[in-house]
XYZ file of C-alpha atoms in Angstrom:
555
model
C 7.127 -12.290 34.020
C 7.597 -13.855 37.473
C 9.174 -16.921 37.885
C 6.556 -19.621 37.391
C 3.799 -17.564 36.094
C 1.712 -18.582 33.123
C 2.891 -17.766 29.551
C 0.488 -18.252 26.801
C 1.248 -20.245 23.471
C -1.502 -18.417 21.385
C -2.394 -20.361 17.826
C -3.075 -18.724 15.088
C -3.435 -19.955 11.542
C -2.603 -22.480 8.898
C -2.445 -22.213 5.920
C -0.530 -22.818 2.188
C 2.815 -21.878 2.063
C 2.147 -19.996 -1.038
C -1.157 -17.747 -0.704
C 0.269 -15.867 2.218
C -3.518 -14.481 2.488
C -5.292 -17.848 2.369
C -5.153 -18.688 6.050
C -7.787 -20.839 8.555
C -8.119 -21.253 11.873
C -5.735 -23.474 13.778
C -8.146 -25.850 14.633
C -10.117 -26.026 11.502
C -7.585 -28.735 11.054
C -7.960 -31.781 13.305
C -5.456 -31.232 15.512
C -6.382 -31.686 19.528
C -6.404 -29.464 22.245
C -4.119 -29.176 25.294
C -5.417 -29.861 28.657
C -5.334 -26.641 29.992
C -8.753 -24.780 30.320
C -8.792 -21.469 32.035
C -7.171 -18.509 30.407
C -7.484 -14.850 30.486
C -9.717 -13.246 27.301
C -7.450 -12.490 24.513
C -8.866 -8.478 23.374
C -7.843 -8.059 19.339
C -7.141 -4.797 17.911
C -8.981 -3.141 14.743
C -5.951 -3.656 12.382
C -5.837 -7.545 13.815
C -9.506 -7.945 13.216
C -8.947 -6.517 9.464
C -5.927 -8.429 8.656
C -7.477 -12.203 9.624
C -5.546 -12.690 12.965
C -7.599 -15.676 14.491
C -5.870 -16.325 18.280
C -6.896 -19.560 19.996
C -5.338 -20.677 23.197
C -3.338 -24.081 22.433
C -4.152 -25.626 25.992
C -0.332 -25.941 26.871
C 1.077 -25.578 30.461
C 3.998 -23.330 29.796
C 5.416 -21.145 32.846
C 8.071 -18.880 33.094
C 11.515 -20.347 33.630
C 10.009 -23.996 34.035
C 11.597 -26.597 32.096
C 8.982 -29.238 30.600
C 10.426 -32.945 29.484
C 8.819 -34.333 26.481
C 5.242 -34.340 27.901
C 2.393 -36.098 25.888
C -0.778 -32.855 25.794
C -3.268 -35.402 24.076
C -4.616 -37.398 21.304
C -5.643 -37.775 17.890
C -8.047 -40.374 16.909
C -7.032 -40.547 13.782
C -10.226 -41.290 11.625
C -10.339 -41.471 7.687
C -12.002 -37.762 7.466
C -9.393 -36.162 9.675
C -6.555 -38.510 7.447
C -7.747 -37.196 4.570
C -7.338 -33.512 6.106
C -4.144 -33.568 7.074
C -3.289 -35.291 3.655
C -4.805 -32.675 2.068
C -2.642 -30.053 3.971
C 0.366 -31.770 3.405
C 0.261 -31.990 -0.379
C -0.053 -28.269 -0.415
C 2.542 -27.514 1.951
C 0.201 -25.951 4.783
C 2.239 -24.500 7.736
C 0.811 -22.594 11.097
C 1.917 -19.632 13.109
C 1.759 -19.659 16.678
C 2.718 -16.674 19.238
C 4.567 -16.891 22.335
C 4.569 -12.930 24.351
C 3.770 -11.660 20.913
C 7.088 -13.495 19.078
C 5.882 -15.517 16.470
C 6.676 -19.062 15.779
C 6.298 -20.710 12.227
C 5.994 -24.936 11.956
C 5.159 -26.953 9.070
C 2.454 -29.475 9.504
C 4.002 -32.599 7.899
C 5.718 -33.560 4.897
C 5.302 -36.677 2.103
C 8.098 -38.885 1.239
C 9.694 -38.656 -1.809
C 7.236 -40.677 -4.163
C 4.169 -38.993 -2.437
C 2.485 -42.305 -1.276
C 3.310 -41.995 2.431
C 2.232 -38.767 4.702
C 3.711 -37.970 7.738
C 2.801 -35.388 10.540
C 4.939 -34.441 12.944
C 3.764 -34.924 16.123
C 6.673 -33.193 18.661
C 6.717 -29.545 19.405
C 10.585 -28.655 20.835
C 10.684 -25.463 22.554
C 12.982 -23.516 23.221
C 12.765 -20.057 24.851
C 15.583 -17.773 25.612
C 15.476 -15.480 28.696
C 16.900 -12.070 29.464
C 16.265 -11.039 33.181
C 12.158 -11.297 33.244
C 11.761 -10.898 29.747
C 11.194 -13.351 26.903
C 13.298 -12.601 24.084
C 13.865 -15.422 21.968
C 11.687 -17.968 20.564
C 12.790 -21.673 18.543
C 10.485 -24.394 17.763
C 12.054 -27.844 16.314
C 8.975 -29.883 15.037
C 9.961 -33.706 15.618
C 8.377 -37.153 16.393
C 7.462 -37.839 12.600
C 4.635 -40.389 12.322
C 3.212 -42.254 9.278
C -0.868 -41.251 8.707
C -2.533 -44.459 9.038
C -6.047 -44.446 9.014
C -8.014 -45.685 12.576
C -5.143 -44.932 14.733
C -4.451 -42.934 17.560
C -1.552 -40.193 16.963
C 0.507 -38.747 20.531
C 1.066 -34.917 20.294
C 3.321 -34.278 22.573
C 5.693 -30.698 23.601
C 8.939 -29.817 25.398
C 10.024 -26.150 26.609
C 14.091 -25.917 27.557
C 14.192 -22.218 28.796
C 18.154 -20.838 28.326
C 19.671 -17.152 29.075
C 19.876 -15.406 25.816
C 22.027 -11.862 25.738
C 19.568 -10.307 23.188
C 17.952 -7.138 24.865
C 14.135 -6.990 24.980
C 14.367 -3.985 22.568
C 15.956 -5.904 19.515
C 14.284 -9.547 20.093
C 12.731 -8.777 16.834
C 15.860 -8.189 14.647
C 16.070 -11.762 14.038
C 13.216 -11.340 11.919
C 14.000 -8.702 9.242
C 16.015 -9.584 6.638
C 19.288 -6.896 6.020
C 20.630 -9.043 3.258
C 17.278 -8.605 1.072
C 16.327 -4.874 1.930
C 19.693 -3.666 2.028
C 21.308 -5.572 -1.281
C 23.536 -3.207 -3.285
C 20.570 -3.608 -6.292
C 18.665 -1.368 -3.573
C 21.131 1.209 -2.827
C 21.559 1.038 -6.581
C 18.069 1.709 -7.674
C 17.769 4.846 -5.264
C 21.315 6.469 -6.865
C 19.522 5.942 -10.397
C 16.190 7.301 -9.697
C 18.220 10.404 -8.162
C 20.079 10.822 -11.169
C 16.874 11.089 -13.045
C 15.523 13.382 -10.947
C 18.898 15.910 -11.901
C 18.791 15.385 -14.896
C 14.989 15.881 -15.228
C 14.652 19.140 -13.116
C 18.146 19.886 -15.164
C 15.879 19.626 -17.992
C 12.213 21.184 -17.449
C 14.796 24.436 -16.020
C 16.382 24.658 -19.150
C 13.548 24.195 -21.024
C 11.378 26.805 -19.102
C 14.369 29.299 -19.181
C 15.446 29.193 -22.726
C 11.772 28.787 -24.540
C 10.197 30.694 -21.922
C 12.946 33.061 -22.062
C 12.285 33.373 -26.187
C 8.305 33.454 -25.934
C 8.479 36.728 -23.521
C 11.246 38.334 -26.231
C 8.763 37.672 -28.777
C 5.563 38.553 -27.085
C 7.270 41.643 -25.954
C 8.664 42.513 -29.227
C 5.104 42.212 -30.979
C 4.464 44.928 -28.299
C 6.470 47.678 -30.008
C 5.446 46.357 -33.678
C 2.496 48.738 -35.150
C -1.015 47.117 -35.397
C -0.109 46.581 -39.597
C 2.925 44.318 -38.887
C 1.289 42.388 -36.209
C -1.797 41.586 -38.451
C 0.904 39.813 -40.775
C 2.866 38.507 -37.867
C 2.608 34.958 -37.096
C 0.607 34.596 -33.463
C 1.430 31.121 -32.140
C 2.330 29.373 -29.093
C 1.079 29.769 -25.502
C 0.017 33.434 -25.612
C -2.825 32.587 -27.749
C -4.930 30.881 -24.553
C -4.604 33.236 -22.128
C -8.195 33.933 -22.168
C -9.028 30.259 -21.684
C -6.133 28.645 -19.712
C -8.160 29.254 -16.653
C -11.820 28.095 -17.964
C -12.917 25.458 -15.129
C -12.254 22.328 -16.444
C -14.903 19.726 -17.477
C -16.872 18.188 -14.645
C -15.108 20.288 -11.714
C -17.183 17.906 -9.012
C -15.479 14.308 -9.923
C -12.633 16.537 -10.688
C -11.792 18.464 -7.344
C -12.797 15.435 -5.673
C -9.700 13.589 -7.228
C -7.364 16.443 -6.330
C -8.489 16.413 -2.830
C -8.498 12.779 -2.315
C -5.115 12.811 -3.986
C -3.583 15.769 -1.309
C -5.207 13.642 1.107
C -3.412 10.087 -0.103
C 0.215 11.821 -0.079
C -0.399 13.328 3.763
C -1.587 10.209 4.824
C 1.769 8.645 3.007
C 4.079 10.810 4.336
C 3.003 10.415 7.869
C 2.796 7.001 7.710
C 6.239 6.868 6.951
C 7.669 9.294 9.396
C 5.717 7.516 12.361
C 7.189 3.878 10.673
C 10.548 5.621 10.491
C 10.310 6.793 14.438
C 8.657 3.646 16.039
C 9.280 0.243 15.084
C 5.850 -1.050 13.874
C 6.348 -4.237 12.598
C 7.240 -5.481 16.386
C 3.246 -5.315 17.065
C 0.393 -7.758 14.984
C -1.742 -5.333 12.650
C -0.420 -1.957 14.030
C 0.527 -0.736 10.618
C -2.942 -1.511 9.379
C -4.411 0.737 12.595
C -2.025 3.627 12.215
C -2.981 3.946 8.874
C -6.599 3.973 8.973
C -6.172 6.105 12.240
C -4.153 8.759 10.421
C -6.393 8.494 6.894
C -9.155 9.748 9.422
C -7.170 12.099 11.058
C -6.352 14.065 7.582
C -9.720 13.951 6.540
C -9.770 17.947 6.583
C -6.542 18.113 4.100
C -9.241 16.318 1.873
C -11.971 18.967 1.996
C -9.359 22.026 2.416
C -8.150 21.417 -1.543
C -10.920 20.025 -3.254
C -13.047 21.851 -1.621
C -11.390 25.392 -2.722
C -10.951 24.320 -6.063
C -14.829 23.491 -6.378
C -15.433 27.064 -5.234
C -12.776 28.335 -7.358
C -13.863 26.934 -10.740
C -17.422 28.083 -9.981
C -19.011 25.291 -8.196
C -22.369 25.729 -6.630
C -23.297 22.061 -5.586
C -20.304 22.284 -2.570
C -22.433 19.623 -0.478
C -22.427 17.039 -3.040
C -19.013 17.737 -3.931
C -18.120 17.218 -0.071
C -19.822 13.916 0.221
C -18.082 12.272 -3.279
C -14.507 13.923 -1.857
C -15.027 12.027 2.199
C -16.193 8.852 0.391
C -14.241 8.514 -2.603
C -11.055 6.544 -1.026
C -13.148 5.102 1.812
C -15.876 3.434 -0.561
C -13.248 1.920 -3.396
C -11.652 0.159 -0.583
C -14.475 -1.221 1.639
C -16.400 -1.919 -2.275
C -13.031 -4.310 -3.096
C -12.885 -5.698 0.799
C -16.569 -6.421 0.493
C -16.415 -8.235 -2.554
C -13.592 -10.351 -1.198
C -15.274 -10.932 1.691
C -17.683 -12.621 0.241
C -15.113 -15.389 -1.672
C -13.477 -15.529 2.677
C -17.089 -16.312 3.734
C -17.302 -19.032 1.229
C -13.838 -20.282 1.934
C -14.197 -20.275 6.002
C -10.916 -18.345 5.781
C -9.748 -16.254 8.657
C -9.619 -13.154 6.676
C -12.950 -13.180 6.475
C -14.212 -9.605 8.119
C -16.521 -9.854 10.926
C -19.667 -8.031 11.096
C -18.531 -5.596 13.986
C -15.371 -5.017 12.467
C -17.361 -3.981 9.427
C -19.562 -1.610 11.305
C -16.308 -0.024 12.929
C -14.948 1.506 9.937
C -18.796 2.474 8.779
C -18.834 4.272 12.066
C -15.144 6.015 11.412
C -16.307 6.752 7.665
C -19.427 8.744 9.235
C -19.006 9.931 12.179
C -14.923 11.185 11.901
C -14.044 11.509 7.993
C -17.239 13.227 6.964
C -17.252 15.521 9.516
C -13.613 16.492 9.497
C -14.209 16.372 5.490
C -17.031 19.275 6.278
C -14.758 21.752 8.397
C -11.923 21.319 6.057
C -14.254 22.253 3.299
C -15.905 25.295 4.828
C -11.934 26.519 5.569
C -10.955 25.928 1.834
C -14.227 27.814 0.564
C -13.828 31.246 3.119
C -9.892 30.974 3.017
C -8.722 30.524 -1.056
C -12.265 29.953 -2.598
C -12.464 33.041 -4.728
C -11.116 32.623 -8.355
C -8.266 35.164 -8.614
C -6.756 34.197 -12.219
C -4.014 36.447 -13.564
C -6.060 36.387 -16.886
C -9.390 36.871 -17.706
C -11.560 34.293 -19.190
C -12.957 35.014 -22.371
C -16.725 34.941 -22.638
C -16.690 32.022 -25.868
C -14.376 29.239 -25.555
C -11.181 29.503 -28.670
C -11.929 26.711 -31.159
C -8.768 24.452 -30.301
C -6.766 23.672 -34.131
C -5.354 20.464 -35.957
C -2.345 19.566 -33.900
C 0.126 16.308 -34.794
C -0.962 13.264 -33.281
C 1.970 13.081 -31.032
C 0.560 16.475 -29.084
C -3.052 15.224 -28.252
C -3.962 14.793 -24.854
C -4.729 10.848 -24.764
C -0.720 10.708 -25.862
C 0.564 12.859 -23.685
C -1.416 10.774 -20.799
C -0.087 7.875 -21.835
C 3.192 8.301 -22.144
C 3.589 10.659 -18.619
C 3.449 7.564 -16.495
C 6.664 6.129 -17.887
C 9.129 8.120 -16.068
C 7.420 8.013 -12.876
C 6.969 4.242 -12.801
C 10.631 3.915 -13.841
C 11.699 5.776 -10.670
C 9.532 3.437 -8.359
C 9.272 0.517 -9.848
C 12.557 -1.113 -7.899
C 10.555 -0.179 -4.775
C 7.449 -1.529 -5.518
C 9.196 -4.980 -6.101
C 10.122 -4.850 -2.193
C 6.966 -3.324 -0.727
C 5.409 -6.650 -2.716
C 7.488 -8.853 -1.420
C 7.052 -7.948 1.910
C 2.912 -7.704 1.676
C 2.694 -11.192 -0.624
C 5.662 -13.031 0.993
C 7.161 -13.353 4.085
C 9.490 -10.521 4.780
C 8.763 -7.815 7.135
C 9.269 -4.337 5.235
C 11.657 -1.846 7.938
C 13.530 -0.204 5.502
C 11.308 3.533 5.495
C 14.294 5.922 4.899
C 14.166 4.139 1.443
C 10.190 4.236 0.915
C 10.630 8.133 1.945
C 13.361 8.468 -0.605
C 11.551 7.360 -3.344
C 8.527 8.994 -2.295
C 10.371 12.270 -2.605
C 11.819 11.502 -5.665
C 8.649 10.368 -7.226
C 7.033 13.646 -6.485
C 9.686 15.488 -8.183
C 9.804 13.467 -10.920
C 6.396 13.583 -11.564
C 5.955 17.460 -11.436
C 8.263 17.621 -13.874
C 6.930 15.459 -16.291
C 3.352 16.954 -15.863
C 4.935 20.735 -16.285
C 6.886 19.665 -19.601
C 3.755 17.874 -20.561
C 1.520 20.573 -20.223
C 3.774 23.121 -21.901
C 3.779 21.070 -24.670
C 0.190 21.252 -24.727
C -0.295 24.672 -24.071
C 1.950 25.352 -27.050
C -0.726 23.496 -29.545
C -2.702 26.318 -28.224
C -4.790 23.398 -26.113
C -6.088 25.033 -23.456
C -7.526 21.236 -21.763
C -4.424 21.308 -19.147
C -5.854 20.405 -16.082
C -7.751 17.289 -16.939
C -4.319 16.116 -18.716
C -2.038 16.883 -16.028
C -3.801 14.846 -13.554
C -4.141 12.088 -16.017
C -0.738 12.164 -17.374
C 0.736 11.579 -13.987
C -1.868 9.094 -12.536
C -1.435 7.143 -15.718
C 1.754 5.883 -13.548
C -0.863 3.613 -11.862
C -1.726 1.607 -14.928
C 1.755 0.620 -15.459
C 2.492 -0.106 -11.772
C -0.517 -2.574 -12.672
C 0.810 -4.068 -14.977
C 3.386 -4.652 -13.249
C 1.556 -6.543 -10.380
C 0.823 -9.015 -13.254
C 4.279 -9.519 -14.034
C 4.885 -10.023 -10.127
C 2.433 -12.757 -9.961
C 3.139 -14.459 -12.516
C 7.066 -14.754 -12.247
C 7.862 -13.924 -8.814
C 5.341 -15.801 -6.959
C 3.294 -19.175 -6.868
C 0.182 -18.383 -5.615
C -2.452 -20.719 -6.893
C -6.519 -20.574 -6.365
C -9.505 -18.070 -6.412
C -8.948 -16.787 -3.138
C -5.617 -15.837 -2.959
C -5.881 -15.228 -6.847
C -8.808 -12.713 -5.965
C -7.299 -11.100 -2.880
C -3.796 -10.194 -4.869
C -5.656 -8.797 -7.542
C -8.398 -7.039 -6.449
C -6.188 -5.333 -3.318
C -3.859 -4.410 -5.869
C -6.481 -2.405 -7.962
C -6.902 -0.223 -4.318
C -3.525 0.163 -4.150
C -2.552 0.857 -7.433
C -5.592 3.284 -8.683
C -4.627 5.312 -4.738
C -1.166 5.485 -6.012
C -2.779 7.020 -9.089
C -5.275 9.635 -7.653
C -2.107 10.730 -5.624
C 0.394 11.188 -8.279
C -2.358 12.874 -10.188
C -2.946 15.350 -7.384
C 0.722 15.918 -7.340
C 1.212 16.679 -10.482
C -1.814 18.548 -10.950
C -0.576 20.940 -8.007
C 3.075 21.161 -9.435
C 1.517 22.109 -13.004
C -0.890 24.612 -11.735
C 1.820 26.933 -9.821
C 3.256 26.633 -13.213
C 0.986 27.910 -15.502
C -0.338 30.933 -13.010
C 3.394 31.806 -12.974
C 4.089 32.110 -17.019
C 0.459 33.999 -17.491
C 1.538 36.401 -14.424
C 4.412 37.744 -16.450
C 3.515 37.848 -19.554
C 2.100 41.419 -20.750
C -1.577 40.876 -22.071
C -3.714 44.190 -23.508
């Protein structure tokens, strides 16, 4: 800025303390306008547009480096209607964000007195704005000036701006934000050095059991080799051997199936570049970038998507690769936009500022058609020419084995159930900090940790999913792919569940709205967390089970 020139005091929204998605327009309240007319367009990003960002000029004269004494801006005529508005915002603790050079500024609109009879709204904006060279850097607003509601009377709003030197460099003005003592408690650092000792101890485990079974099932296999045909005819056959002519029959419904994987490779790219770009740049300094960085990259990887699920379609025998295409490029990007739809509608009927706009709306149609499908399409064609032919290390028999009586503990729906467990537990400490900073007011920085755990929960679930499906294969069940994607995405039902526990105990969000918006956004998040642990662990057990059946000797 030059000294003297025009800065902007943008308002945004108001809203209840505690639905940190229930937000209106600034002026949906009463309040009155500033004097001030002209003003350069304000130009709103995709990820602003998405995430309800509503920018109105307040009408206040503010230039650079220009001290303003308590100056009245205008008035409110203050009728019973409008009373009753601001009463009503009072009692449920509304509060509005404003933004000064992109810094925002939280106030709280007013506050009762202790028996709740009397309302006041406080009428005095104090600013203060600290300076470094020609660069705003620091931003403090004191609400004063409280006056008693009284109905049919006129209320003063009225603003000051005291501009001081500040030593904070441009680069960290938004460190005052963030939150070290939350994100960095020794209960973090904690949770990360116990999810890594799971992770030795599991790999510690699934190596020892692989080596010492696996170890004892070749001996045996080969030993049955050197037996004549009359002692191998009483010889007991058991164990994994027995379904090496069916451990690589195409599972059931290979379209919805490949899909999943694909959209599940797709997920963890997506994730992991996500949080290398979060780790490089600071993204929380701009309004809705981490929104547009994600949807830009989602489109981006689009061919990841097609390259796996597309190959695996061709590789269990697909012929309907088209179809298959269309479900993989609009599996992700039609759960989300079906849940933001539905939600949209409860905005709409709300006049909330999350409500979508059309042309936002017809953006990410556009991206959906006219980047992911046709990205989806060349990725697909690669996967088909480049690993598209089925080359199994066994045959597959002609008639599927009959599959025998196993113990109850062994059948797949167990096995599912209980393979989320360990995954969950090595997350779950996260999750309770990416929540807080999406349903409260924290802004998440921390992505060495998210990138930790991401790591950890991909080795963690492989694991499980290979000890699962040994198990299984062992039972002489030859169903492993189904239940090795299941097993591990069942780590999204818990997470779930735990979203209830969240709302219920560690927040106070009230109404349909907000009540709607946690919910059915969770659902997304949690069921995408599922598809790409499934994926995961479906990739981890796969290498697996090609590698046993390579070395064992079959006739």
């Amino acid at each position: 800025y030059q000294d003297k020139e025009e800065v902007v005091l943008w308002m945004n929204t108001v809203g209840p303390y505690h639905n940190r998605q229930e937000t209106y327009k600034y002026f949906s309240l009463p309040f009155c306008v500033g004097s001030k007319k002209s003003i350069s367009h304000y130009h709103e990003t995709l990820g602003e547009a998405l995430q309800g960002v509503e920018l109105e000029f307040s009408g206040l004269d503010i230039k650079f480096k220009d001290d303003v004494m308590q100056t009245t801006y205008c008035e409110i005529d203050l009728d019973k209607g409008r009373r009753d508005a601001f009463v009503y915002a009072i009692k449920n603790h509304y509060w509005y964000q404003m933004y000064i050079d992109d810094l925002p500024i939280w106030g709280i609109v007013g506050e009762a007195d202790e028996n709740g009879e009397d309302y006041y709204l406080w009428t005095y904006k104090k600013l203060e704005i600290g300076y470094n060279g020609n660069r705003i850097v620091d931003v403090n607003l004191t609400s004063e000036g409280k006056v008693k509601l009284v109905p049919n009377t006129k209320i003063q709003m009225s603003y000051s701006v005291k501009w001081k030197k500040s030593d904070v460099k441009f680069e960290d003005r938004f460190d005052k934000y963030l939150d070290p003592s939350f994100f960095q408690h020794r209960i973090h650092w904690f949770s990360i050095f116990n999810s890594f000792m799971m992770v030795i101890f599991l790999v510690g485990l699934v190596s020892m059991i692989l080596m010492r079974t696996l170890r004892k099932d070749y001996a045996r296999y080969s030993k049955e080799e050197e037996m004549d045909d009359m002692d191998r005819d009483l010889g007991d056959e058991y164990g994994w051997k027995q379904v090496h002519g069916d451990v690589f029959r195409p599972s059931s419904h290979p379209l919805i199936f490949s899909s999943l994987i694909g959209s599940g490779c797709q997920i963890f790219a997506v994730s992991l570049i996500v949080i290398v770009v979060a780790m490089i740049e600071d993204l929380y300094t701009e309004r809705g970038s981490m929104l547009s960085t994600a949807i830009f990259v989602y489109a981006a990887t689009s061919p990841v998507n097609g390259y796996f699920g597309g190959s695996l379609y061709a590789r269990q025998g697909g012929r309907r690769w088209i179809k298959q295409m269309f479900i993989g490029a609009f599996l992700i990007p039609a759960m989300v936009c079906g849940t933001a739809f539905f939600i949209n509608f409860i905005a709409i009927y709300y006049h909330a500022s999350r409500a979508i706009p059309f042309g936002t709306m017809v953006a990410v149609c556009c991206i959906c058609f006219f980047v992911i499908l046709p990205l989806n399409l060349v990725g697909t064609i690669l996967g088909r020419n480049l690993s598209g032919q089925p080359n199994f290390p066994c045959r597959v028999n002609a008639v599927p084995r009959p599959i025998p009586e196993k113990k109850w503990f062994m059948e797949p729906a167990v096995i599912v159930c209980l393979g989320g467990i360990l995954p969950f537990g090595s997350i779950f400490i996260e999750m309770y900090f990416i929540f807080t900073s999406f349903w409260a007011y924290k802004i998440y920085y921390v992505y060495g940790f998210m990138m930790l755990v991401l790591v950890i929960l991909c080795i963690v679930t492989v694991c499980v999913t290979i000890v699962c499906t040994y198990f299984l294969l062992n039972a002489e069940d030859y169903r492993w792919q189904w239940t090795s994607f299941l097993s591990a995405a069942s780590t999204a039902i818990y997470v779930y569940m735990y979203s209830f526990y969240y709302y219920f105990f560690k927040t106070k969000m009230y109404g349909l709205f907000q009540t709607s918006f946690y919910f059915g956004y969770m659902a997304v998040f949690s069921t995408a967390l599922g598809i790409m642990c499934g994926a995961i662990g479906y990739m981890g057990t796969s290498a697996f089970v090609r590698k046993i059946y390579t070395n064992v000797k079959i006739d």
